[in-house]
Coordinates of C-alpha atoms and ligand atoms in Angstrom, one line a residue:
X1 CA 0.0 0.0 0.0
X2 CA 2.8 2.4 0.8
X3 CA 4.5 2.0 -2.3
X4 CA 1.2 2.6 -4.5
X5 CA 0.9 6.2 -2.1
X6 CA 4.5 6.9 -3.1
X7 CA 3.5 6.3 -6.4
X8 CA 0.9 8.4 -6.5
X9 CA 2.1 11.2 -5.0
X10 CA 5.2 10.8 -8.2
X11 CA 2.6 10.5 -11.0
X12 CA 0.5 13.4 -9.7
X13 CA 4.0 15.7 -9.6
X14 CA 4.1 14.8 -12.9
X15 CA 7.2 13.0 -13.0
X16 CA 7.4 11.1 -16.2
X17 CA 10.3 8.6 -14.5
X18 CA 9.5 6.9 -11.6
X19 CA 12.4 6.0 -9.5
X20 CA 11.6 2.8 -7.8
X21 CA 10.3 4.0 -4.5
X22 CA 12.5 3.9 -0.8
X23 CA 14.7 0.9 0.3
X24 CA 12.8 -1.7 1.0
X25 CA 9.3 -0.7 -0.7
X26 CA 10.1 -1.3 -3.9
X27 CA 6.9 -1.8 -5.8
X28 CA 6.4 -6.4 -6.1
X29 CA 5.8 -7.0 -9.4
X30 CA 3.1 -9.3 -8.6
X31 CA 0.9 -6.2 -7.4
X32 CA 1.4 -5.3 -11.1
X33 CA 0.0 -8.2 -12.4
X34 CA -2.9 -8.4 -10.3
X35 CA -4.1 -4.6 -11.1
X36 CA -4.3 -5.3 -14.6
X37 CA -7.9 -3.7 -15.0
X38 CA -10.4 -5.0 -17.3
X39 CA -8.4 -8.5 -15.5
X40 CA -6.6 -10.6 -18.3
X41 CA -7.4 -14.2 -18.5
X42 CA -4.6 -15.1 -16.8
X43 CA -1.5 -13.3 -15.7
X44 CA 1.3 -14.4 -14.1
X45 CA 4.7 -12.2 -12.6
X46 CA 7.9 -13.1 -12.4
X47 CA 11.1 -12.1 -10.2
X48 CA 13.2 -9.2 -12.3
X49 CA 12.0 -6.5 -14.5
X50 CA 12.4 -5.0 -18.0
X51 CA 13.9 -1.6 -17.7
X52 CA 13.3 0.9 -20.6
X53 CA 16.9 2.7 -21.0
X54 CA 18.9 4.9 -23.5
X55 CA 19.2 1.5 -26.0
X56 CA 15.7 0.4 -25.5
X57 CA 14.0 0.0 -28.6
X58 CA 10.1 -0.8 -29.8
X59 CA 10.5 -3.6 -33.4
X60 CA 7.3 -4.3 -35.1
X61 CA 6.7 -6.8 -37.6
X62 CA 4.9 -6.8 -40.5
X63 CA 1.1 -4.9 -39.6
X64 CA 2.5 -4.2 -36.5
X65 CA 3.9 -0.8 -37.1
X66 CA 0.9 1.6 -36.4
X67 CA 0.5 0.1 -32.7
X68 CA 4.1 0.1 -32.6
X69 CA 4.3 4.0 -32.9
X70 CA 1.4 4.5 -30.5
X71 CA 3.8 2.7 -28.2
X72 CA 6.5 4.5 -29.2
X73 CA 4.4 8.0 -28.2
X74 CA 3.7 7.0 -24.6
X75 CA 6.7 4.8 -23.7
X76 CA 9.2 7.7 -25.6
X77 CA 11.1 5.1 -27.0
X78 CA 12.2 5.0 -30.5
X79 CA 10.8 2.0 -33.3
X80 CA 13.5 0.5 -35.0
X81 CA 13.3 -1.9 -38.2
X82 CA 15.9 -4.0 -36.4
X83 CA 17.0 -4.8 -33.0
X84 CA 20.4 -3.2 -32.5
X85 CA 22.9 -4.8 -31.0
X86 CA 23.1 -3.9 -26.9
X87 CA 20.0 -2.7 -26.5
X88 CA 16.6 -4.4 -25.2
X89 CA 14.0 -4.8 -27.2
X90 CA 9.9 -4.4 -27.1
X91 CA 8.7 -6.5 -30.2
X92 CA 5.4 -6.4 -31.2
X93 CA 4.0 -8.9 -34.3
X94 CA 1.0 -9.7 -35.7
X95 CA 1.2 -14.0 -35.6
X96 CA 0.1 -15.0 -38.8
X97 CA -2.4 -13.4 -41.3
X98 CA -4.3 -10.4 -39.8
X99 CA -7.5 -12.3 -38.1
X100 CA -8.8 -13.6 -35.4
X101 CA -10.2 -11.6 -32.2
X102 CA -8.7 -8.9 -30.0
X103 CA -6.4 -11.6 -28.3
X104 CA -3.0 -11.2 -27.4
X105 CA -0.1 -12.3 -25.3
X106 CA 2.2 -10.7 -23.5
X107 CA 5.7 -11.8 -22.1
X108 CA 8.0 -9.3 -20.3
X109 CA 11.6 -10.4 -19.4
X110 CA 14.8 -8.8 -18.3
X111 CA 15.9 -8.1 -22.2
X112 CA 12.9 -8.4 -24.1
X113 CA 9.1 -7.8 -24.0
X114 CA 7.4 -9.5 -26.4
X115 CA 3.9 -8.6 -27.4
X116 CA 1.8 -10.6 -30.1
X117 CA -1.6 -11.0 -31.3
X118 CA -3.6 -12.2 -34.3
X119 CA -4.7 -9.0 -35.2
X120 CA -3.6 -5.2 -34.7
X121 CA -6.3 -4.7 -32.5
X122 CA -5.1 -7.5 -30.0
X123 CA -1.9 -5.7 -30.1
X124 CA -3.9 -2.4 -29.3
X125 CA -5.2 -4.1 -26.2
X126 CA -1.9 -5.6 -25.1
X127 CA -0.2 -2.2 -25.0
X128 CA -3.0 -1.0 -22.8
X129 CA -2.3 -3.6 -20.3
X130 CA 1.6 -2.9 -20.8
X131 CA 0.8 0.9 -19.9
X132 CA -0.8 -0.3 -16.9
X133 CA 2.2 -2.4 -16.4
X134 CA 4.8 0.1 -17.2
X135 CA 6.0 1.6 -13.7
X136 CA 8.1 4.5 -15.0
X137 CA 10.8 2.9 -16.6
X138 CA 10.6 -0.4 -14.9
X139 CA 8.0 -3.3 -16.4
X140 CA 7.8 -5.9 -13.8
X141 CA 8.6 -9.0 -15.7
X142 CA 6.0 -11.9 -16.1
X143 CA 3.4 -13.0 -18.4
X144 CA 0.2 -12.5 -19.8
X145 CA -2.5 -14.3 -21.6
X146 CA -5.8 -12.5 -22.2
X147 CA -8.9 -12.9 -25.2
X148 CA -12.0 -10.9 -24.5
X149 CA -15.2 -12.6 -23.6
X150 CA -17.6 -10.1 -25.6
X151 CA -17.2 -9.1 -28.8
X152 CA -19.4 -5.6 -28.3
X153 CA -18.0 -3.5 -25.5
X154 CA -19.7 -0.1 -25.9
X155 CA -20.1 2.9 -24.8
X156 CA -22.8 5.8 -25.1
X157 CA -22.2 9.2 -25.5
X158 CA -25.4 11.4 -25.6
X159 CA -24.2 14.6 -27.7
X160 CA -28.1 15.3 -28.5
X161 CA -29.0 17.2 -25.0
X162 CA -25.9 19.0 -24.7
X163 CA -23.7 18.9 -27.3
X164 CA -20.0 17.8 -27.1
X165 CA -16.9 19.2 -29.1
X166 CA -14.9 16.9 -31.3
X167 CA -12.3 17.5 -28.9
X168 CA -14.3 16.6 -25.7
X169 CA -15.6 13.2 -27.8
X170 CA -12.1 12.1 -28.7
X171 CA -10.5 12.6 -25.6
X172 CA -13.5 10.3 -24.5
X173 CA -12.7 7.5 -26.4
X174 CA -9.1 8.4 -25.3
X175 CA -10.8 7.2 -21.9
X176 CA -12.4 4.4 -23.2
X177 CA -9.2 2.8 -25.1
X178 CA -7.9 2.6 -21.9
X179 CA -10.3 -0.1 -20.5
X180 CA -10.4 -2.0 -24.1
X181 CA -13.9 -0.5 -24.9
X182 CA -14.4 -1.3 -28.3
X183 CA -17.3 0.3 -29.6
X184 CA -18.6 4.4 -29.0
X185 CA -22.2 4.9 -29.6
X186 CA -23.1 8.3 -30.4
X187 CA -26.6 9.5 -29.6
X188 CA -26.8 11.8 -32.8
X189 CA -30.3 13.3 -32.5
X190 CA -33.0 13.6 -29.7
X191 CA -36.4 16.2 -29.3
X192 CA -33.5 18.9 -28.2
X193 CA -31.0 18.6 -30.7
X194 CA -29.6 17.3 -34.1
X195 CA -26.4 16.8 -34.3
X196 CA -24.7 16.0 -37.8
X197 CA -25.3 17.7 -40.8
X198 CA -27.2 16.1 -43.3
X199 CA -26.4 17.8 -46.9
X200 CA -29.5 17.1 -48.3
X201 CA -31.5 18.0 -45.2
X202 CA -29.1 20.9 -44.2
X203 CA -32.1 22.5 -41.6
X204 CA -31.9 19.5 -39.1
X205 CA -28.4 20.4 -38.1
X206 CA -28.0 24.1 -38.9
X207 CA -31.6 25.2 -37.3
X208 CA -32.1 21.9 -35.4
X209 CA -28.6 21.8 -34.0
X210 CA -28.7 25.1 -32.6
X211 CA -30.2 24.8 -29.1
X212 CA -29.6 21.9 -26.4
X213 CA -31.3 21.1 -23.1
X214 CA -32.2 24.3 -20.9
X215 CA -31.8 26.7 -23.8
X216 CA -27.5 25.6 -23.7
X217 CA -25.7 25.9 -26.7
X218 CA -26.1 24.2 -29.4
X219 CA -24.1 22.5 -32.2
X220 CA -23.6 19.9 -34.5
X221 CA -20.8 18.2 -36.4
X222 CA -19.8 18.8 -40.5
X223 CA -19.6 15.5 -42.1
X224 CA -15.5 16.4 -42.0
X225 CA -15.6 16.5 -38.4
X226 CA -17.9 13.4 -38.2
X227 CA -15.5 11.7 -40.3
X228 CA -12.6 13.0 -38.0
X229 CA -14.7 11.4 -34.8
X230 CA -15.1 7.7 -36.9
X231 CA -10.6 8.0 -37.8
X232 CA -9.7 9.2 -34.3
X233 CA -12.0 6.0 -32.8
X234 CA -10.4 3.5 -35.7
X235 CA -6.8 4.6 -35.0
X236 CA -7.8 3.2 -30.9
X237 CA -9.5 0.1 -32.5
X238 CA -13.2 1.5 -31.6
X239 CA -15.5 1.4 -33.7
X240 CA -18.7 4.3 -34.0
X241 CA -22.4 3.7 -34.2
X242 CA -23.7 6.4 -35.1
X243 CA -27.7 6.6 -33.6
X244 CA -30.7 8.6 -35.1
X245 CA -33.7 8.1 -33.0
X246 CA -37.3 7.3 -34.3
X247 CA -40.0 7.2 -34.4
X248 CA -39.8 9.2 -31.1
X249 CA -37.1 11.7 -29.9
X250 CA -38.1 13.6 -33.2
X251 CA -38.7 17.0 -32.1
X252 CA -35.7 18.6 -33.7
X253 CA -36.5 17.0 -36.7
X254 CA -39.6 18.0 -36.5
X255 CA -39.1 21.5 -35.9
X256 CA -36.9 22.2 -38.6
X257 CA -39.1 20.5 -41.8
X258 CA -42.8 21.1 -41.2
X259 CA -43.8 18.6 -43.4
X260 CA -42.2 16.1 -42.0
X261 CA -45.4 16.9 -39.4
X262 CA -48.7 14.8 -40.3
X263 CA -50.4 18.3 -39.5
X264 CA -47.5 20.3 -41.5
X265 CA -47.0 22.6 -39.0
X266 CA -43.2 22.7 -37.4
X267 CA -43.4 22.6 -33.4
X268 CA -41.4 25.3 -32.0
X269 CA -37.4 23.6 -30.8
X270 CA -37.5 21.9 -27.3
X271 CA -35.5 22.6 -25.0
X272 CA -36.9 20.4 -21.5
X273 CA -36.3 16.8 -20.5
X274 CA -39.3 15.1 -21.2
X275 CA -39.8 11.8 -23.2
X276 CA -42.3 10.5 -25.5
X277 CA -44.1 13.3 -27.0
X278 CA -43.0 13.0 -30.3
X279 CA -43.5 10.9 -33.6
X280 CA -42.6 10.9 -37.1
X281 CA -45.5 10.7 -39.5
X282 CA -45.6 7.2 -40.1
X283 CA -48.7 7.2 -43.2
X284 CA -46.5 10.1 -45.0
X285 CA -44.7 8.9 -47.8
X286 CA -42.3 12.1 -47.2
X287 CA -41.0 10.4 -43.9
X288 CA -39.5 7.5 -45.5
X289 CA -37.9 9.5 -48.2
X290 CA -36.1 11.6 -45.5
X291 CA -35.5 8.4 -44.0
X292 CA -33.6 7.0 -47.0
X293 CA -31.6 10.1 -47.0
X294 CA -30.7 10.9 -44.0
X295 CA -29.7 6.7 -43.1
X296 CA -27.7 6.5 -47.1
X297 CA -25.7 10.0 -45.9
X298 CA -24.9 8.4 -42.6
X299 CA -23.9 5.0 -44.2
X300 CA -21.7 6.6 -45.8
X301 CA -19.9 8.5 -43.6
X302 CA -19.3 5.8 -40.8
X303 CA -17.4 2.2 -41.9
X304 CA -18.9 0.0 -38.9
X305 CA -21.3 -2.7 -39.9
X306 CA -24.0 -1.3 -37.4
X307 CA -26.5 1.9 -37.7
X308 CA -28.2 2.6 -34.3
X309 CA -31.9 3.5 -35.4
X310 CA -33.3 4.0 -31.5
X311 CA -37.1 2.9 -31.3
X312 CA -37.3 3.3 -27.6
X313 CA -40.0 5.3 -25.7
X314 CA -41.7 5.5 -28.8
X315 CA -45.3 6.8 -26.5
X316 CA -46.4 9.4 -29.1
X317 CA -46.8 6.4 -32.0
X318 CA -49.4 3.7 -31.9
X319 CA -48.2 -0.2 -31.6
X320 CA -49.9 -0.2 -34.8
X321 CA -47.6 2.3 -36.5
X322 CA -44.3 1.2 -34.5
X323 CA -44.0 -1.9 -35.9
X324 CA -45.1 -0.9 -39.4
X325 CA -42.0 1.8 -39.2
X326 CA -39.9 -0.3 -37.5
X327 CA -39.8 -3.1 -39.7
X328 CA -39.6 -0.6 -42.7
X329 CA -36.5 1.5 -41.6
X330 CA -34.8 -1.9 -41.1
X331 CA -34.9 -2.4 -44.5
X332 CA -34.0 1.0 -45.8
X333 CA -30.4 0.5 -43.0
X334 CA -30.6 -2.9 -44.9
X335 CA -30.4 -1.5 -48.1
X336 CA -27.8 0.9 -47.6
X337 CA -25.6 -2.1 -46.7
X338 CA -26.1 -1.9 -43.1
X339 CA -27.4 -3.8 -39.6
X340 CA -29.8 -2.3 -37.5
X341 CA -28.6 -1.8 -33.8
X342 CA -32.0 -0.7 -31.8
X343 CA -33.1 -0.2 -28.6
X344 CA -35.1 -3.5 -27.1
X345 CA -38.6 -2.1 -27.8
X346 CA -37.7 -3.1 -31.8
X347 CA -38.5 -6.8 -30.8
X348 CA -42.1 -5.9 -31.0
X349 CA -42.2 -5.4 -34.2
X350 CA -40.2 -8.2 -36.9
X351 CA -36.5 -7.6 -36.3
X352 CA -34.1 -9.3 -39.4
X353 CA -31.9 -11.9 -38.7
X354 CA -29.1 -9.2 -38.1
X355 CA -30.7 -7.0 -35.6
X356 CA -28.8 -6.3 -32.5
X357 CA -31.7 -5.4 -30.0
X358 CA -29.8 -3.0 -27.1
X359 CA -31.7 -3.9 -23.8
X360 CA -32.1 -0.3 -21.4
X361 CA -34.6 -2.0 -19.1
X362 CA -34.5 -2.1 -15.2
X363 CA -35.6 -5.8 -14.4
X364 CA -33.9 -9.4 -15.3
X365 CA -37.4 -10.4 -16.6
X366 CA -38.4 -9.7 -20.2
X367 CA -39.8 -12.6 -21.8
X368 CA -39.9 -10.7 -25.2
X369 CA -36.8 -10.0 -25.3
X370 CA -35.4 -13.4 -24.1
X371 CA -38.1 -15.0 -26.7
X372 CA -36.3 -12.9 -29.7
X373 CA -33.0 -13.4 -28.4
X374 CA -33.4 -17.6 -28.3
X375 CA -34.5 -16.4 -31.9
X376 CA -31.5 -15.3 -32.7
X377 CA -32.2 -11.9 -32.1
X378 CA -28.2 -10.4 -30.8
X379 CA -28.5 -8.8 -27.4
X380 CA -26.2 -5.8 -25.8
X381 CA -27.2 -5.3 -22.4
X382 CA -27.1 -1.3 -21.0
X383 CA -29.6 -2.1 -17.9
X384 CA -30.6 1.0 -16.9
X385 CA -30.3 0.3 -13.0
X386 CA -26.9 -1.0 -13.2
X387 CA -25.5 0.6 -16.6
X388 CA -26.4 3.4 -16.9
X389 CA -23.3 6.4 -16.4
X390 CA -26.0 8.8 -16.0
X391 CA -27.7 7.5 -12.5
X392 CA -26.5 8.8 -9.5
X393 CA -24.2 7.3 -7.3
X394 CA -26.0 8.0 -4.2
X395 CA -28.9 11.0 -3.0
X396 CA -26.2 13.5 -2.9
X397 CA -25.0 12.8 -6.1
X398 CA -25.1 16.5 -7.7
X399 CA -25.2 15.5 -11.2
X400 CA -27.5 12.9 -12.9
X401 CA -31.0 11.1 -12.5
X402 CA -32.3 8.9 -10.4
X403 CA -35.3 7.3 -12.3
X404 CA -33.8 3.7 -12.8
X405 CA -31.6 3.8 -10.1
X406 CA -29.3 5.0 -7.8
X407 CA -25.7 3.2 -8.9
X408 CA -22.7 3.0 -6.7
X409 CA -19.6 0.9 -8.2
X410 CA -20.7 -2.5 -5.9
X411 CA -23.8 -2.2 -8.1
X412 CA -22.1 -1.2 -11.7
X413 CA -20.1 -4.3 -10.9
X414 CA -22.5 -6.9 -9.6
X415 CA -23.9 -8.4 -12.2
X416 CA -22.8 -11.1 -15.4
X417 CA -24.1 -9.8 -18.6
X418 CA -23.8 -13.7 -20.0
X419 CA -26.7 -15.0 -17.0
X420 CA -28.6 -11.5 -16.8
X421 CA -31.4 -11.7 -18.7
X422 CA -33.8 -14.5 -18.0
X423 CA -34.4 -17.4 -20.7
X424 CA -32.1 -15.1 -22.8
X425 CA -28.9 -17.6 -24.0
X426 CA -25.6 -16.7 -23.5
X427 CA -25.0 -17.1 -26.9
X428 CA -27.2 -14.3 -28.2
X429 CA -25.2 -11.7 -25.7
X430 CA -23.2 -10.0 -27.9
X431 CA -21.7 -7.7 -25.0
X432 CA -22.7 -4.8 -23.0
X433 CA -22.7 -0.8 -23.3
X434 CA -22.5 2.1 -20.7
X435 CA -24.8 5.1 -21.8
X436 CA -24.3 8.6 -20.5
X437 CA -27.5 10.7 -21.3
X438 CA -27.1 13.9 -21.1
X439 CA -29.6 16.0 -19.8
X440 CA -27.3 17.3 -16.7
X441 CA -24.0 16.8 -18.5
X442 CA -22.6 19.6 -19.5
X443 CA -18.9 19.4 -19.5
X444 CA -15.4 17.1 -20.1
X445 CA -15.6 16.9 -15.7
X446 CA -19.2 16.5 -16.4
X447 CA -18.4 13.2 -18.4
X448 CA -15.5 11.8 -16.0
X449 CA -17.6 12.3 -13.0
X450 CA -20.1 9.9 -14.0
X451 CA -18.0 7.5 -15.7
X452 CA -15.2 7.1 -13.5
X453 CA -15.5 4.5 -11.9
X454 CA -18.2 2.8 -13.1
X455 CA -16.8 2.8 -16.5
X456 CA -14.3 0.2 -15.8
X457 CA -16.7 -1.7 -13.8
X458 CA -18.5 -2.4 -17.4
X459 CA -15.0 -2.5 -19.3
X460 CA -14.8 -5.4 -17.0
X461 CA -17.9 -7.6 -17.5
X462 CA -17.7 -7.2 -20.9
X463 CA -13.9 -8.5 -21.4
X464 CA -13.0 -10.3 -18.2
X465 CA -13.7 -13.9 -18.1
X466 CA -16.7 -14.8 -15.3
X467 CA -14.4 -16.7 -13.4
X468 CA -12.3 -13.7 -12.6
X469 CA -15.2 -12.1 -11.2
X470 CA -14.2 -10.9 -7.8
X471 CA -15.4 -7.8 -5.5
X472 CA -12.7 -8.2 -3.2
X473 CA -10.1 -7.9 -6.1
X474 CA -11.5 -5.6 -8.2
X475 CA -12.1 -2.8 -5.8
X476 CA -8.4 -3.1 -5.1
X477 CA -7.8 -3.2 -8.9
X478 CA -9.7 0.0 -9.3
X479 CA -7.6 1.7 -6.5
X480 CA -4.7 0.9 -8.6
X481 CA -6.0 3.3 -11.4
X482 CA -6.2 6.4 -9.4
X483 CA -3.1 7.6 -9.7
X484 CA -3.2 7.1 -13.7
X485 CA -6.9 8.9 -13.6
X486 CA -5.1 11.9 -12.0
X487 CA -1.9 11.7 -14.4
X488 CA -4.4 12.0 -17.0
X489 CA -6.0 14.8 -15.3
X490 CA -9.6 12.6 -15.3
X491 CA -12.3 13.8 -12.8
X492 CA -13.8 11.1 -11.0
X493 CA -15.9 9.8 -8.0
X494 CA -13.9 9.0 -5.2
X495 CA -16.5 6.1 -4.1
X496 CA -16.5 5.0 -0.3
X497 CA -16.5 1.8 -1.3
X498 CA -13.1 1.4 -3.0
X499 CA -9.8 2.1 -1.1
X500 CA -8.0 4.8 -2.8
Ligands
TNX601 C1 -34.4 7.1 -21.0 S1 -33.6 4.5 -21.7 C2 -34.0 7.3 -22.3 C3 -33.4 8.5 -22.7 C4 -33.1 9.4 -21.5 C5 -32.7 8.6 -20.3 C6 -32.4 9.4 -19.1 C7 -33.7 5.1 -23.2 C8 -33.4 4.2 -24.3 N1 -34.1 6.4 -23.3 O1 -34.2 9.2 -23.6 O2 -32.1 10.3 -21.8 O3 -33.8 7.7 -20.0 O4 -31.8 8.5 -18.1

């Protein structure tokens, strides 16, 4: 413990070499190991430790140069097409062809550190847990084997009720890499706010983009800086889904094209919290053809597989009309060469084979859901009452709601996303996301706040194997981070419950 204080008191000075602590408290590698946060499959330390000198140098073999110079940037040590003579080495290779998941392995020695995966993205997660490893210039030696057990490990980001700059996004998913979160969501439109300019619908963003929850700012992205978002998250190995919400959480939309009304008159912009009250037309023909465009433009612009099309708290559309838009959305993502990713509500109506259904609700029980998931319907779970960034921690939280709710880190963490939902099989979960809405968030500290720590709590169930599934250990794990939070100058919750 007193070596980790020592530590932190170095990291938050600032100093970017960490002399091994005071005689006799030098840090035990096996700490090192055992703080590895989401925790690896398995991970074992050994005596000695690789020391990153004048000589050091990072080698990366063939489509393992771009992770190589991301190493290079936060280790400050040099790539080299060849080992030279004298020096030790980091070497990082991609075994094989390019495939395979985000598995790697991870061996640290005296001389050498060798780090290799199937596919650049494994090697992207190994040097996240080698930062973590990384003690100033010292790497405790020892090794690591470590395969995630979701696929989908998302996160939210809610840029509709207040809107976000691209800095404040990327330096988000900066956040994110650092847990091996795979996926950002990005909740592009809402009744307050539209958020990416659609050329051949330019109002939505330039007169529907301009206000945000309690009359805030406004904003939206250009497609350039949309695209900028999509290359930032691809260079970290995250992937965007981009989300337009229908049929409800329309009133921006609405507001900006009056015939996309069934009365043709344009409500005035929204700027409260409520939900529910509004609906595209669903009998105009115009709808659909906005539709098309406004899902081809987006298609476009964004390379994952997976368009977000909402569907939740639809209360302002009939059943009848739901599934009738619903099912013909679907096909208008499918035809522009896309899956649908939706909230859970889009398994009452038909969802294709490809569907990913995102379940938000606050009970284990939803027979629906489980019945279209044993379908083959894909499930991410985001439970509202133990996923959700944007619940309070406790009464005095000052930020956030409390509707689903109230979620300290014992309750972000207790839970397995592969048993959770009753009658649902394990093999229809395809992970599980974190959503931060928005309505209170205002800010970068804003974001942190909320997310630290409960972010790594989800980073965890949705890459740690079940078996490693451990209260007692992870709270210790998340103490660990602290001092890497405050490096990074990231805002969080100092929780009771974890012994920082
Ligand atoms: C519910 S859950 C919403 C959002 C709100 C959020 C606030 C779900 C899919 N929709 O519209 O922002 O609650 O917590």
């Amino acid at each position: 413990m007193r070596w980790r204080l020592i530590l932190a008191a170095l990291v938050a000075a600032g100093a970017s070499t960490v002399a091994v602590a005071e005689p006799g408290a030098a840090a035990p590698a096996r700490d090192a190991y055992a703080d590895i946060l989401p925790a690896p499959v398995s991970a074992r330390p050994e005596r000695g430790a690789f020391t990153i000198g004048r000589h050091t140098t990072i080698t990366a073999g063939p489509g393992a140069r771009g992770v190589a110079e991301q190493l290079s940037a936060i280790l400050h040590v040099p790539v080299a097409s060849r080992a030279p003579k004298g020096g030790n080495t980091i070497a990082l290779a991609v075994a094989g062809r390019d495939q395979g998941d985000e598995s790697y392995r991870l061996d640290v020695g005296p001389g050498r550190v060798t780090l290799t995966a199937g596919r650049a993205a494994g090697l992207f997660a190994g040097v996240q847990t080698l930062r973590q490893l990384a003690n100033g210039t010292s790497i405790p030696a020892g090794h690591v084997a470590d395969a995630p057990r979701f696929a989908y490990r998302g996160a939210m980001l809610d840029v509709a009720r207040h809107f976000f700059s691209v800095a404040q996004v990327e330096r988000y998913i900066d956040q994110l890499a650092l847990y091996k979160i795979n996926t950002l969501h990005l909740h592009l439109a809402d009744d307050q706010g539209w958020r990416i300019m659609i050329n051949s619908w330019p109002r939505l963003a330039t007169y529907g983009g301009s206000t945000a929850v309690d009359g805030d700012p406004g904003g939206y992205y250009t497609q350039a800086q949309y695209r900028a978002i999509v290359a930032y998250a691809a260079a970290r190995y995250v992937t965007v889904i981009p989300e337009i919400d229908m049929p409800g959480h329309v009133n921006a939309a609405l507001a900006s094209y009056a015939e996309l009304n069934c009365d043709g008159v344009a409500p005035p912009l929204y700027t409260g919290t409520d939900v529910g009250f509004s609906s595209l037309c669903v009998n105009k023909e115009v709808t659909y053809r906005f539709l098309d465009d406004v899902i081809g433009e987006l298609a476009a612009l964004t390379p994952g597989p997976y368009l977000h099309i909402g569907g939740d708290e639809a209360h302002a559309t009939s059943q009848a009309d739901y599934v009738t838009f619903m099912n013909r959305v679907q096909g208008i993502v499918a035809a522009h060469g896309k899956r649908v990713q939706a909230w859970h509500q889009v398994v009452t109506a038909s969802p294709l084979p490809t569907t990913v259904a995102q379940y938000w609700d606050t009970t284990n029980v939803n027979p629906q859901v489980a019945a279209a998931a044993a379908n083959g319907t894909g499930v991410v779970l985001s439970p509202a009452n133990l996923a959700y960034l944007d619940m309070k921690y406790n009464d005095s939280t000052p930020l956030g709601q409390d509707w689903a709710a109230l979620i300290e880190v014992a309750d972000a963490y207790g839970w397995d996303p592969g048993t959770y939902l009753v009658g649902a099989p394990t093999s229809a979960v395809r992970g599980v996301e974190a959503p931060l809405w928005t309505e209170t968030i205002r800010t970068s500290a804003d974001i942190e706040y909320m997310a630290f720590p409960r972010l790594p709590a989800i980073a965890e169930l949705g890459w740690s194997p079940a078996s490693t599934h451990d209260w007692a250990a992870f709270r210790l794990r998340l103490a660990a981070q602290a001092p890497r939070w405050q490096a990074l100058g990231i805002n969080f919750y100092r929780s009771p419950q974890i012994p920082w």
